[in-house]
Coordinates of C-alpha atoms (C1' of nucleotides) in Angstrom, one line a residue:
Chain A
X153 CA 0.0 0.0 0.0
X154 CA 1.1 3.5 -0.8
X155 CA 0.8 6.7 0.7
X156 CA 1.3 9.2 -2.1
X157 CA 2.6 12.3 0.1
X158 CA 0.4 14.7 -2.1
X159 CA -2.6 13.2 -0.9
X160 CA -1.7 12.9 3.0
X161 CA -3.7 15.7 4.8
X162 CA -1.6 18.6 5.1
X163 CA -3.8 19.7 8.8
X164 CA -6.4 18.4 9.9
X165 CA -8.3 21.5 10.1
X166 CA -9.9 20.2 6.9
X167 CA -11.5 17.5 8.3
X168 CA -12.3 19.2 11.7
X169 CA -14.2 21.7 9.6
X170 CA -16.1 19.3 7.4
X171 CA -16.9 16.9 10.6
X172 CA -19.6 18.6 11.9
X173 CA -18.7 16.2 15.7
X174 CA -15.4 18.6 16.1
X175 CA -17.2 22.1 15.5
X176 CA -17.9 22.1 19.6
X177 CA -14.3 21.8 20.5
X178 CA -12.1 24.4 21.3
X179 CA -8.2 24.8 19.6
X180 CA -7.3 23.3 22.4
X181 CA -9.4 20.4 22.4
X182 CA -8.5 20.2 18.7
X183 CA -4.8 19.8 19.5
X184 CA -5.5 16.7 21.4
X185 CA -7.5 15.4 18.7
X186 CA -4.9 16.2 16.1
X187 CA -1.9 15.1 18.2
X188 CA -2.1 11.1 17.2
X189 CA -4.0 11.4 13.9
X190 CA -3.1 9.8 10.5
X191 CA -4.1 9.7 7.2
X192 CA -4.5 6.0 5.1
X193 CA -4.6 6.0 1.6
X194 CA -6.3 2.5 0.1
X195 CA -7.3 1.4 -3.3
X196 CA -10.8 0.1 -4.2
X197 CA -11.7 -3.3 -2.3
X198 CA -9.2 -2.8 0.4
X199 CA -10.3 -2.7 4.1
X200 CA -10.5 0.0 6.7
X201 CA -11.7 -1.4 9.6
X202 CA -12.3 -5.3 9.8
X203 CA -15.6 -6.3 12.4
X204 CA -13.8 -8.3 15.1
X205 CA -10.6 -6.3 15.4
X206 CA -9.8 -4.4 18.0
X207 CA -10.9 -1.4 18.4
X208 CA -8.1 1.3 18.7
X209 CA -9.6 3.7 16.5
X210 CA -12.2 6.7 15.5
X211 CA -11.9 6.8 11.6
X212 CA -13.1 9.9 9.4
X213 CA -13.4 8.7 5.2
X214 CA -11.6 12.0 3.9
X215 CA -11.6 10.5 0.6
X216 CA -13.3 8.6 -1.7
X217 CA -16.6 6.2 -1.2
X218 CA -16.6 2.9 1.4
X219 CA -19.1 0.3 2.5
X220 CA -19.8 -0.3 6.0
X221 CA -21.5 -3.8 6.7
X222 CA -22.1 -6.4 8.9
X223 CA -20.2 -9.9 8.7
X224 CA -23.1 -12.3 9.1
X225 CA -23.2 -15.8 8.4
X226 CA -21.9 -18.4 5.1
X227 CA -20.3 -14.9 4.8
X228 CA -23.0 -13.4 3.9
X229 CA -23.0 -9.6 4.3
X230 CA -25.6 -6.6 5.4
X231 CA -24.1 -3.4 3.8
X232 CA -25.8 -0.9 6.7
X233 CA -24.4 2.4 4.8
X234 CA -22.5 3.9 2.0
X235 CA -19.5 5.8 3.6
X236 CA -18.9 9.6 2.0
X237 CA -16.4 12.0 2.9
X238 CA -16.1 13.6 6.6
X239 CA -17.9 10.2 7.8
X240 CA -16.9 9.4 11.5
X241 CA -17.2 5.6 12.7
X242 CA -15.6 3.6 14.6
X243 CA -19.4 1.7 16.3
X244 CA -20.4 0.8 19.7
X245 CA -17.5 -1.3 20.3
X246 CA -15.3 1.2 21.3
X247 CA -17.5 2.0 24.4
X248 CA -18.2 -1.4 24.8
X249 CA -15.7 -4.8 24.6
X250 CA -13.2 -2.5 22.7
X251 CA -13.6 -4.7 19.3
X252 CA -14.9 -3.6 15.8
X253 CA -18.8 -5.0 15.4
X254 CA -18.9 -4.1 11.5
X255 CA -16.3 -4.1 8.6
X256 CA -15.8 -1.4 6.0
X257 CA -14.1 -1.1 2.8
X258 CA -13.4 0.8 0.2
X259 CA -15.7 1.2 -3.0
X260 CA -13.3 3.6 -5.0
X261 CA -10.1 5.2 -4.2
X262 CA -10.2 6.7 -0.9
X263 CA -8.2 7.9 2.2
X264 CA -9.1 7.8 5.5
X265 CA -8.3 9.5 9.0
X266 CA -7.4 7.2 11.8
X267 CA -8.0 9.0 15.1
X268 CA -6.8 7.0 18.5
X269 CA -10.2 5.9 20.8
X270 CA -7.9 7.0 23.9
X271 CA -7.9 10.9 22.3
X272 CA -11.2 10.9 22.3
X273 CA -12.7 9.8 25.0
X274 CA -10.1 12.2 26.5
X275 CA -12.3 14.8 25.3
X276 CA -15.8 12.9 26.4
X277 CA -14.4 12.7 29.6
X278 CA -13.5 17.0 29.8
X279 CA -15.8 18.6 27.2
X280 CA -19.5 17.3 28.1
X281 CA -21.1 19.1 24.7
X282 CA -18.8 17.2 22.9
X283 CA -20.0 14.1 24.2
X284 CA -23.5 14.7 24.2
X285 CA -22.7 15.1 20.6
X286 CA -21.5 11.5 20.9
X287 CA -24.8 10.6 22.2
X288 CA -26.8 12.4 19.7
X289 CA -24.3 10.4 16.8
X290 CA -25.1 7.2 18.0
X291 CA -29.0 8.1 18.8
X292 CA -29.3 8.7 15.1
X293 CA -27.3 5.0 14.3
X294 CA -29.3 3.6 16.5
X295 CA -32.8 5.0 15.2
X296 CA -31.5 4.5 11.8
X297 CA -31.2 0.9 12.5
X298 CA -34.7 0.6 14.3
X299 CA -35.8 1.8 10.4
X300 CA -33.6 -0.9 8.6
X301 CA -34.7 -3.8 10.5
X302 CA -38.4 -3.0 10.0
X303 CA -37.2 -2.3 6.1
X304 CA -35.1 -6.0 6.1
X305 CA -37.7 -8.4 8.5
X306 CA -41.1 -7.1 7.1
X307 CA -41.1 -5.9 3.5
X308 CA -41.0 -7.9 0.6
X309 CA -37.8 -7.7 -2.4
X310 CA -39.9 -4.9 -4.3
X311 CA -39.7 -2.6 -0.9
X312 CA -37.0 -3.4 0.7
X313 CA -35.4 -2.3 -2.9
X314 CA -36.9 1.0 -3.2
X315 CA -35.8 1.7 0.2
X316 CA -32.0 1.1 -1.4
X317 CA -32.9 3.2 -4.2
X318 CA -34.4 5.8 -2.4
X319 CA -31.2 5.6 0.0
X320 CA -28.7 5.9 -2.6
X321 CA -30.6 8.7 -4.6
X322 CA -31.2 10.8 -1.2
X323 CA -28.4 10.0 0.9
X324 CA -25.6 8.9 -0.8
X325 CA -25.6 11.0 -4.3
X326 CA -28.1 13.3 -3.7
X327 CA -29.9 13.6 -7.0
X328 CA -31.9 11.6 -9.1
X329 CA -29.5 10.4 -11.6
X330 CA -26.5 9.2 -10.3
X331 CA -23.4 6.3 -11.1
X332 CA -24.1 3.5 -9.9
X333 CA -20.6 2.6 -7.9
X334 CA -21.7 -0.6 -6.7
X335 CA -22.5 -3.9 -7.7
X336 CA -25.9 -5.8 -8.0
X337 CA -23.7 -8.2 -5.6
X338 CA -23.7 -4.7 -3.1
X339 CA -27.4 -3.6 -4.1
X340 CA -28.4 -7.7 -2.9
X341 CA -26.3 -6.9 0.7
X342 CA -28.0 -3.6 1.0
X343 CA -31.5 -4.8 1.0
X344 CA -31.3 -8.7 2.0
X345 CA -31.7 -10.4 -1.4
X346 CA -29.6 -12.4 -4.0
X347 CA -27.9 -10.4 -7.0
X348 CA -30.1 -12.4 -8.9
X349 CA -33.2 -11.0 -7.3
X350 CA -32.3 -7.6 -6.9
X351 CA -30.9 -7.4 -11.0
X352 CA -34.7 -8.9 -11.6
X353 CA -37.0 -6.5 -9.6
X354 CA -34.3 -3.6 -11.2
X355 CA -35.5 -4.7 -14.2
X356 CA -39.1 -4.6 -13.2
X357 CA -38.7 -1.5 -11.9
X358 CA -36.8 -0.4 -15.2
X359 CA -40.2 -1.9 -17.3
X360 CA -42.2 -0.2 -15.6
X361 CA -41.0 3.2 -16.1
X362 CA -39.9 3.9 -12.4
X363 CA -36.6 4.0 -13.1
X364 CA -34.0 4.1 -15.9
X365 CA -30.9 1.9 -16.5
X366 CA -27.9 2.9 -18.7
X367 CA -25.0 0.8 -18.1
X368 CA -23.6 1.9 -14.4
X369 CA -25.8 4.9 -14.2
X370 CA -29.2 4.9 -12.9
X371 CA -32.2 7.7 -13.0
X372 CA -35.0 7.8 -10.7
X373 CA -38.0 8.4 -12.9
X374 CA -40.9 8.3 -10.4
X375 CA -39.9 8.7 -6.8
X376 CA -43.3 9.1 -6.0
X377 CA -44.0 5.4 -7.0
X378 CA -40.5 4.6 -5.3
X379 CA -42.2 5.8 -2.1
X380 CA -45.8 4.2 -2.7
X381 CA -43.8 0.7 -3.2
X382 CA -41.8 1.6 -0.1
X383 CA -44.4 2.0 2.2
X384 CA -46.9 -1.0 0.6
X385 CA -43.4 -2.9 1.6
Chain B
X324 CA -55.8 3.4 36.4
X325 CA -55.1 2.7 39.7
X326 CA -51.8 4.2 42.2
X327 CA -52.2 1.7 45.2
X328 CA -49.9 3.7 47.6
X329 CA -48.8 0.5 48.8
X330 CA -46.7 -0.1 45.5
X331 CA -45.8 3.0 45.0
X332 CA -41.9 3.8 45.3
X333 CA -41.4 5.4 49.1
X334 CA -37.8 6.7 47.6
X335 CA -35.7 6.4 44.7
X336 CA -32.4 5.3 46.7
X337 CA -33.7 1.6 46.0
X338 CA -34.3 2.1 42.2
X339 CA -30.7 4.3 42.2
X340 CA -29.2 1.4 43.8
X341 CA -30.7 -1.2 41.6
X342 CA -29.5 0.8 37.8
X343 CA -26.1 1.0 37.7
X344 CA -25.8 3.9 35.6
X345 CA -26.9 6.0 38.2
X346 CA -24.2 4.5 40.3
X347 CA -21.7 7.0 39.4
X348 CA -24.0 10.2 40.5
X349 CA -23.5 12.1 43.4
X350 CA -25.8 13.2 46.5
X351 CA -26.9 16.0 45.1
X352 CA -26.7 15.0 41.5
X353 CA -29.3 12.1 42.7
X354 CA -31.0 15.1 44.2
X355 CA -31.7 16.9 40.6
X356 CA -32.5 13.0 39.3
X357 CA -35.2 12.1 41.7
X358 CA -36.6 15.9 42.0
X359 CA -39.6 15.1 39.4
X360 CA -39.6 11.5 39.0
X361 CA -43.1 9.7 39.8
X362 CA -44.3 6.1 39.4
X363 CA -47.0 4.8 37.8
X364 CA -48.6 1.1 38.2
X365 CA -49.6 -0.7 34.9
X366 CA -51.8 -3.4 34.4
X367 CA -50.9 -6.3 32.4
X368 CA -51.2 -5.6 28.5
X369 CA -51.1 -2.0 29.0
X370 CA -48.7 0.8 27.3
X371 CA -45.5 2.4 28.9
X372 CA -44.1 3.9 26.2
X373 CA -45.8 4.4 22.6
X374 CA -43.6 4.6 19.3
X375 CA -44.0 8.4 17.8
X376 CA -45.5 10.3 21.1
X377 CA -43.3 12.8 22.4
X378 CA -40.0 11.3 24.4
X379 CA -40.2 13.7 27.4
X380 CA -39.2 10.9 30.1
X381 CA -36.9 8.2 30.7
X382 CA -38.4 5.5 32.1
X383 CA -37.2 2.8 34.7
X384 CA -38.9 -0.2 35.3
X385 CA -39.4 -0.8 39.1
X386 CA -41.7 -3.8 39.2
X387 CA -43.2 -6.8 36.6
X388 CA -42.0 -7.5 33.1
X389 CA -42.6 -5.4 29.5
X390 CA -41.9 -6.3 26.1
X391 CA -40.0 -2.9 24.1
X392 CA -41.2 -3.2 20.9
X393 CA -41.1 -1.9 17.3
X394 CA -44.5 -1.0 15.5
X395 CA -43.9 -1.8 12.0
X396 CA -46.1 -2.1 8.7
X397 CA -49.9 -3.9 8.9
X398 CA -49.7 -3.6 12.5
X399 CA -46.7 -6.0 12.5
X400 CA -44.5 -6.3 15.3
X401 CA -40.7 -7.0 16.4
X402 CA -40.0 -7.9 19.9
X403 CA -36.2 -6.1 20.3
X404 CA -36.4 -6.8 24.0
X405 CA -37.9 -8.6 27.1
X406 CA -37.8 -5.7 29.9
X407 CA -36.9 -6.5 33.7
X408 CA -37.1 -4.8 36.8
X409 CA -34.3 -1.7 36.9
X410 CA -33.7 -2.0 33.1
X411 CA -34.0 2.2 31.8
X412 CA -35.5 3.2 28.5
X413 CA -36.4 5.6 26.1
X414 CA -34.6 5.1 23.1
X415 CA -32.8 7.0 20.6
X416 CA -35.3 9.8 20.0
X417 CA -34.4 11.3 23.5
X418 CA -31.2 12.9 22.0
X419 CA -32.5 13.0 18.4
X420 CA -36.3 14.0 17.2
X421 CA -37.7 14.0 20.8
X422 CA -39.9 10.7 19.9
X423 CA -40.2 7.4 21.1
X424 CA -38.8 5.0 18.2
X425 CA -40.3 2.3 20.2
X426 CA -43.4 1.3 22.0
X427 CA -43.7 -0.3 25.5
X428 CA -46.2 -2.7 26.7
X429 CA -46.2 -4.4 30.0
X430 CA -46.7 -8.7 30.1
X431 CA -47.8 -8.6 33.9
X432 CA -48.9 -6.3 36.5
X433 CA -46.0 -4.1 36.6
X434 CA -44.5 -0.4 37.9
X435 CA -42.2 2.2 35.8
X436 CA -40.4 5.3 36.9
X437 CA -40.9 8.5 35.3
X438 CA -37.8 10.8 35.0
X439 CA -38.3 14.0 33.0
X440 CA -35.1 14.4 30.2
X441 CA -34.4 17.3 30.9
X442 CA -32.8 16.2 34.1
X443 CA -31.1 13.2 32.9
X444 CA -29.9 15.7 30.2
X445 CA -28.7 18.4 32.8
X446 CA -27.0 15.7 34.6
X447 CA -25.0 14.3 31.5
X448 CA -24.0 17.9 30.5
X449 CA -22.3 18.7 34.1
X450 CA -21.3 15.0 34.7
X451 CA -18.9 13.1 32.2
X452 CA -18.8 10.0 33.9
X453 CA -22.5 9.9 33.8
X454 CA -22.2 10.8 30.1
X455 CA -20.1 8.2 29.3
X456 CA -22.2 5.9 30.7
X457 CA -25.1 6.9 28.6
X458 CA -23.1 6.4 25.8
X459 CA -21.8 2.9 27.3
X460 CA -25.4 2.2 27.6
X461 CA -26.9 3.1 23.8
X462 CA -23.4 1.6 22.4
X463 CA -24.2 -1.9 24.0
X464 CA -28.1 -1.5 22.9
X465 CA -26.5 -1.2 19.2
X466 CA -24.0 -3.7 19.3
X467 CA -27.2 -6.1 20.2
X468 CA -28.9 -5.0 17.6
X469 CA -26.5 -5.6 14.8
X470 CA -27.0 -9.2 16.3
X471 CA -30.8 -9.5 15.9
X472 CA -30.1 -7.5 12.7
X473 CA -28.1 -11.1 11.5
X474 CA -30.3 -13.3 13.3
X475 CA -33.6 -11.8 11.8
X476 CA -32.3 -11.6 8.2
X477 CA -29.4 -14.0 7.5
X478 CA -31.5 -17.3 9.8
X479 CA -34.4 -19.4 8.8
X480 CA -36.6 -20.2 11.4
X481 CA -35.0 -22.7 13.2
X482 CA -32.0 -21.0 14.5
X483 CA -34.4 -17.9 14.9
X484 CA -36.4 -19.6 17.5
X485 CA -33.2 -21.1 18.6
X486 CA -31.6 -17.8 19.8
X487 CA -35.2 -16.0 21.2
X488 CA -35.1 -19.8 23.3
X489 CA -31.6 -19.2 24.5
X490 CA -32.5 -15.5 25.0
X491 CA -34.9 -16.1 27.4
X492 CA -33.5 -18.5 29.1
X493 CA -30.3 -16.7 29.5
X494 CA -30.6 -13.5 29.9
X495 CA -34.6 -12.8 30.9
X496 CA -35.3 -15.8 33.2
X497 CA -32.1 -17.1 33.9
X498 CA -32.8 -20.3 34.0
X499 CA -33.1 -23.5 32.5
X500 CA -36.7 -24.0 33.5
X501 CA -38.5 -20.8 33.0
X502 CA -42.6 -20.0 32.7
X503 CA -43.2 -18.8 29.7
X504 CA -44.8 -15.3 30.1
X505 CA -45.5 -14.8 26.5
X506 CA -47.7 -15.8 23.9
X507 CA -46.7 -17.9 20.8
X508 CA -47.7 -14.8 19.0
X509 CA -45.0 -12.6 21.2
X510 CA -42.7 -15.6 20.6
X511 CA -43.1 -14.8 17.0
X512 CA -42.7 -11.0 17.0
X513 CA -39.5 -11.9 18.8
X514 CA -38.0 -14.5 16.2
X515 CA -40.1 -12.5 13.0
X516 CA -42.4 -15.5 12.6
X517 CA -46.2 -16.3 12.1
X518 CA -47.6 -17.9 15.5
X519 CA -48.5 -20.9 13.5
X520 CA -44.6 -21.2 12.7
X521 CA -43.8 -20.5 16.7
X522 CA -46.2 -23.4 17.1
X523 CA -44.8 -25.6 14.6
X524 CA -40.5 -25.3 15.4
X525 CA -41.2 -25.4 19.1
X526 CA -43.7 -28.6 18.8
X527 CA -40.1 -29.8 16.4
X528 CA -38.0 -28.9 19.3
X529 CA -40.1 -30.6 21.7
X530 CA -40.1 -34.1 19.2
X531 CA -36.1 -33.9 19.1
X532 CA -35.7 -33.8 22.9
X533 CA -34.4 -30.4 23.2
X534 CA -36.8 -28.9 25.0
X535 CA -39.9 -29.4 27.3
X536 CA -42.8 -28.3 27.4
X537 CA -45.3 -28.4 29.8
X538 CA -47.9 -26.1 29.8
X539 CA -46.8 -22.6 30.5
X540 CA -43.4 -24.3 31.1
X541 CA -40.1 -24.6 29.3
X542 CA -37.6 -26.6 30.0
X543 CA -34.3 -26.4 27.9
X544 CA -33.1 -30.0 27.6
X545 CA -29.9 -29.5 25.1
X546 CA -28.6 -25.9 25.3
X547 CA -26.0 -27.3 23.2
X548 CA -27.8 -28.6 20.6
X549 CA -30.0 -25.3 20.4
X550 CA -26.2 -23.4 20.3
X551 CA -25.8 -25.5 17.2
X552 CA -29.0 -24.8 15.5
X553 CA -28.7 -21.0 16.7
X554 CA -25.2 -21.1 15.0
X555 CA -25.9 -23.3 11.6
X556 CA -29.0 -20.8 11.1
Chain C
dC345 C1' -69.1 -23.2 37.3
dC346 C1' -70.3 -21.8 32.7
dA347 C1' -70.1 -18.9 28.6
dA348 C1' -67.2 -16.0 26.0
dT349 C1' -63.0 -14.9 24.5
dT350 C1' -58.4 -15.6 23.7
dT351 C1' -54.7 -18.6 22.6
dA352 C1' -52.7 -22.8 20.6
dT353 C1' -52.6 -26.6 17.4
dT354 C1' -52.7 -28.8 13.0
dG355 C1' -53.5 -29.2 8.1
dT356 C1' -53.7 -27.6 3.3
dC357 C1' -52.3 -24.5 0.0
dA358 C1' -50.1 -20.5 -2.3
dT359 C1' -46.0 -17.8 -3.1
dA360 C1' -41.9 -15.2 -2.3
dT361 C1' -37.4 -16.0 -2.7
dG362 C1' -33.2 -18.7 -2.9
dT363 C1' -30.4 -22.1 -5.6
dC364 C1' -28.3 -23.7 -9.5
dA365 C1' -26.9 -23.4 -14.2
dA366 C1' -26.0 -21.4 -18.6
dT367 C1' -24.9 -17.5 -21.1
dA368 C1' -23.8 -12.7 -22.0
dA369 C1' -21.6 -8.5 -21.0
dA370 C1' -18.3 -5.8 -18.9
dT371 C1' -13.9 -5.1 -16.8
dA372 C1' -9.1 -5.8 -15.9
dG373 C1' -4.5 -7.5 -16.7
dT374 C1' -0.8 -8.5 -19.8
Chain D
dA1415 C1' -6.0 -5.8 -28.6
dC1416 C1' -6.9 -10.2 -26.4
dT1417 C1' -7.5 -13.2 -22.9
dA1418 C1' -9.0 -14.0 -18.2
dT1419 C1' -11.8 -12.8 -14.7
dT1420 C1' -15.5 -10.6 -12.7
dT1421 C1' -20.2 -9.1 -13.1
dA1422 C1' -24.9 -9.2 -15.0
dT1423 C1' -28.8 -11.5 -17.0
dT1424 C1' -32.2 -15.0 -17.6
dG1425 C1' -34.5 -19.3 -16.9
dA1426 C1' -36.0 -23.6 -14.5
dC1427 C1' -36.7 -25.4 -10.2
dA1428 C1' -36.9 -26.3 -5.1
dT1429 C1' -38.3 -24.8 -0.7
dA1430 C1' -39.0 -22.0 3.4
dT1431 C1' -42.6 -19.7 5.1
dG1432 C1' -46.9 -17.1 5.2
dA1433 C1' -52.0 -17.2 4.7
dC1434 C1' -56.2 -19.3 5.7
dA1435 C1' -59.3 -22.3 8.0
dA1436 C1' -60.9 -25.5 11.3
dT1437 C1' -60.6 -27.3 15.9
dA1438 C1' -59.0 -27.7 20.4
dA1439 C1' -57.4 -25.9 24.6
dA1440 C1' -56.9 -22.5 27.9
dT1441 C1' -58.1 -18.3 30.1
dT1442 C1' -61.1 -14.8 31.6
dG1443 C1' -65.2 -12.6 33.4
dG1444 C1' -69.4 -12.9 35.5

DNA sequence: CCAATTTATTGTCATATGTCAATAAATAGT
DNA sequence: ACTATTTATTGACATATGACAATAAATTGG
């Protein structure tokens, strides 16, 4: 693995600006945060953080897209979100039996910032904003779960897929045509369901004008109907 | 609704004592804890906590047994967790949308503890150490969660009913030989099955000599044997 | 103690979804 | 540019599981 110098951060001001779970610290506070920090570069497919490690570090995605899922069974996999830039995670682990409980790697060409637990629970421990912001982080994991498992135990392929495409159009690209970085392999561990199935309902969904294919890229023709299959599960 | 005075809670040092995140409070932080908190007595079948209303209380629960569950699509249900005496709740909304993500219903004839946020909230911003253990608290509720995530999704029913049998007897009635408290239909919303299926794997069970059931009462015969199922899915 | 209601059991049947296999298309490596 | 590998598509088939229905058993309320 290389670290190509010109793409090392050069501060980390950067990220502290764009991770909106810094902006409550003071320069200070920031120092200790900074003092252990480093920057990873990895190539697409490589892995960040591997579920079952342990756990010795935050991690910010500075660059570049990554997968963050669960390890299940027959090594079958649950992606539970598309990492973007200025992403923290690091997962309940690191307050609990200090191990990883999910994996994440890379979709494209990314770098990431590797942040030592010890720094910050340093700050928990002095700034308590800053860990009520903690709190408030994992509230929203944890409700966004909650919505996941009702979306992966009680809807059939059709919903649990528009949820995915709803996901990807409004959370992870923001807009309703977008390149499609991942694989029908990915789309299947995003919503619970073979690649074959999920290439089939995409091509349902494709006939019946909801959406559009074109090679990798995909356009959301009819959210509305997206929604309306969503909620009929 | 009735608030025999008899059951009624004469101080909160017993319900302090029994939840240990309160163990790390002070006097007078215990003081501002216990300042508006008020008890209420439920009958069996009757809600604590309702998914969607306003989260303007933590709850404890001082007496009986509740099941915390999510209200899904066609009035479907998933059972995330059998509640005991001295277990707190309230969920993710408290430090997110100020909603309940869950409801709360009680099994038997139970008591819960009211405590306003805003005072677990004014502790946990003037107390680190409590803080942290809030975060402690909603980090091990998600790390359990990715595990019923996997068992839900990647299982067939088998080694669903397997784990919600070694669930129960492990960690709710912490026993071999428990009375079941719960329906087949509650057995269900806890493994994501029909009742007819609960019926069905547990009358299996039963045939195979892993379990016994008598009545109201199971007994686990082969823990190992249900380790194996929980583990081959 | 009896009627009314809820809960449990059991069987039949329909279907959503996975598995396997064969081919096609796309991507990557030399 | 060409082969090798990965990814996508499509079809045929098997099966886990839900839906429905009919009793049976248990519980509750008077």
């Amino acid at each position: 693995m290389e670290y190509p110098k010109s793409q090392v951060c050069k501060s980390c001001d950067n990220c502290n600006e764009k991770s909106k779970a810094f902006s409550v610290l003071s320069e200070d506070e920031l120092r200790i945060l900074n003092k252990d920090r480093f920057e990873v570069v990895f190539e697409p497919g490589q892995m960040v953080m591997k579920q079952g490690a342990p756990a010795t570090h935050f991690v910010s995605l500075t660059q570049g897209m990554a997968k963050l899922y669960l390890e299940g069974f027959d090594k079958k996999k649950i992606i539970l979100e598309i990492l973007k830039p200025w992403k923290l995670f690091g997962g309940p682990g690191i307050f609990t039996d200090m191990r990883y409980h999910y994996s994440v790697s890379t979709i494209s060409e990314s770098a990431a910032c590797f942040i030592p637990v010890e720094n910050v629970k340093q700050l928990i421990r002095s700034n308590p904003t800053f860990a009520e912001t903690m709190i408030v982080h994992s509230s929203m994991n944890g409700s966004r779960n909650f919505e996941r498992l009702l979306s992966l135990t009680q809807k059939q392929m059709p919903g649990r897929l528009a949820d995915v495409l709803l996901y990807l159009s409004q959370d992870v690209h923001l807009s309703m045509r977008f390149n499609l970085s991942i694989t029908r392999q990915e789309i299947g561990e995003l919503s619970n369901m073979t690649k074959e199935s999920a290439t089939r309902i995409l091509k349902d969904f494709e006939n019946e004008g909801i959406i559009r294919i074109d090679g990798k890229e995909i356009e959301v023709l009819r959210i509305d109907t997206l929604r309306e299959i969503s909620i009929r599960g």
